[in-house]
Amino acid sequence: MEKPQDAAQNYALEAKKHPANSPARRQALQRLCSVLHKYKLFYFPTNARSKLSPKQYEEVCEEARQRTLQEICHKIDQYDPSIASVVTWVNNTILRYRIRDAESYLFPPKEESVNKPVRKGDEDGTEFIDSIVDKPKPGNEHTLEFEALAQFINLDPEKKLQKHIKNKPEITFQVLLQERILDVSWEEISVKFETKLPTLSSFFQRQLAEHKSYLQRCLDNINYA
Amino acid sequence: MILSENISFIVPITHSMKQKAEQLANSFPPKKEQIYNNFLAVAAVQFYLDCMGIKTELENSSSQAVVIQVLADIADLLIPGVGLVECRPVLADEDMCFVPPEVWSDRIAYLVVNLDYDRNETEILGFLPQVEQAKIPLERLQSLDDFITHVDCIQNPVPVKIRDWVKAIMSEGWLTLEELAKVLDPSPQVATGWRKTPTTPWPGVKTAGAKILSLGRSTETIEYQEDKIALLVGLGEQSQDLIDVHVRLVPWPPTQILPEGVHLSIIDNQDEVVINANASRSPGLEVDFMGQPDEQFGVKVTVGEVAIAESFVI
């Protein structure tokens, strides 16, 4: 089979052959990015010389990898195959510098960061993700937010939720909201109102988009403190 | 050419993506998990499309409004001039993608994004052009290459060749007027009633095609329905190098009237608007012009915020 480095090289040359934003270039670029990831062709220097914790360094690498992908795609015309292979270009000309950028951007040296809030390092987002992934799905019962919203929907102070499906005056947007906020499934609603599910859900979706600021106002008044 | 293996697009989850997702999720704790996952899926797709040189508008996407997340499970992202893409998250151990009924309509594509929190990355696995069931096995997804082609077809539609209609070759999505009449009511008796409608007979027109355009907006009355309009294009007399072209909009079904504020424009091959016409609550709207064989033109129909464009070659 073709070596990953060669595949990457071919995709890069293919991308360069076609004009920017053409489907052929886009397809070659996404194949290039896919191969770079799949065969781990991004070379990250070891963290040995840096003062960052492994967690912080990981964060730097993620930031740098994202910027690098963007740069490969946007600047493929600047890649000159007569100078280096695409893998070398990616690692030596782009990734290396994006790692430095990300380091100084995410974890600026102390003397420069007098006025900037210092990041808490290990206690950031990841912990949050763990907490939500482990947690069972929150129930909808008896929370302040749901009650306030349910009440607002029932009252419909400006009578904006009264539009109904054609020839079915009983199926208003308000009625559907009342069912949905209780997490009644679309299948059950469909059976209850003897109406096809896509008719209900498409009506609901468009009404929701139309009245989003009206409904949002209710939430904005809730204090989470 | 080269390797034809499965491709996917990996987007690392950065600190700022997590921060924004967390901020949004915390604004409505009971739906924290859904808001967080949807935000990351949308952010990953936004990054992917940016790499592909496809502009998006996150601000105008419903997925960003907390209240929408509370009442529905929506992760949409707007590509201006193209349409909405739905970005559906799947977690690392799932082999099915959940697509809730509230997002089955008004989308040009569904991209499925695997969220791998252990590896701190997201992976855009593939796409589907449309979805009408809640659970999609991941092996049914089409490739990202197909997605690129799909978007290109919407951005740069292949013009409809009207002259093929003379040879009774109808372009995809187009019907002859007889077929259009059958759509309305397959029973033959109605054909007489149909003749009274503005579509037929069509003076001066020798060959014509029709397409039903779905405007997908709610009417101003209290009743909700999908507004539809039929676009009819006809070729008339040919004299030397010039052919009469007729473009007509009729309400659909034809017993109704056109919706409020219909705007019809004819665009020439330089993208200049050459004819403009408006109608409101009328039984139909027609513009005529002369064109040369192989000349390209476009038709743009605007009703309120909805705009539909079709391009043709004579």
PDB file of C-alpha atoms in Angstrom, chain B residues 12 28 30 36 49-50 55 71 77 81 96 109 116 161 170 175 190-191 197 241 264 276 278 282:
ATOM      1  CA  PRO B  12      -9.244  19.398  18.172  1.00  0.00           C
ATOM      2  CA  PHE B  28     -29.701  26.780  31.447  1.00  0.00           C
ATOM      3  CA  PRO B  30     -31.280  21.563  33.296  1.00  0.00           C
ATOM      4  CA  TYR B  36     -22.720  21.665  25.628  1.00  0.00           C
ATOM      5  CA  LEU B  49     -16.262  24.738   6.836  1.00  0.00           C
ATOM      6  CA  ASP B  50     -13.847  27.607   7.444  1.00  0.00           C
ATOM      7  CA  LYS B  55     -18.406  31.050   5.143  1.00  0.00           C
ATOM      8  CA  LEU B  71     -37.588  23.705  23.927  1.00  0.00           C
ATOM      9  CA  LEU B  77     -25.373  26.440  11.354  1.00  0.00           C
ATOM     10  CA  GLY B  81     -26.807  31.802   0.352  1.00  0.00           C
ATOM     11  CA  MET B  96     -26.311   5.519  15.999  1.00  0.00           C
ATOM     12  CA  ALA B 109     -27.378  18.686   4.973  1.00  0.00           C
ATOM     13  CA  ASP B 116     -14.394  12.292  21.912  1.00  0.00           C
ATOM     14  CA  LYS B 161     -31.445  23.276 -20.479  1.00  0.00           C
ATOM     15  CA  MET B 170     -37.475  17.132 -18.788  1.00  0.00           C
ATOM     16  CA  LEU B 175     -42.535  18.670 -14.939  1.00  0.00           C
ATOM     17  CA  VAL B 190     -60.702  17.870 -13.079  1.00  0.00           C
ATOM     18  CA  ALA B 191     -58.829  18.586 -16.296  1.00  0.00           C
ATOM     19  CA  THR B 197     -56.401  28.255 -14.312  1.00  0.00           C
ATOM     20  CA  ASP B 241     -31.632  33.878 -33.703  1.00  0.00           C
ATOM     21  CA  LEU B 264     -39.702  38.012  -9.597  1.00  0.00           C
ATOM     22  CA  ASN B 276     -38.129  43.104 -12.051  1.00  0.00           C
ATOM     23  CA  ASN B 278     -43.908  42.414  -8.208  1.00  0.00           C
ATOM     24  CA  SER B 282     -52.922  38.265  -7.517  1.00  0.00           C
TER      25      SER B 282
END
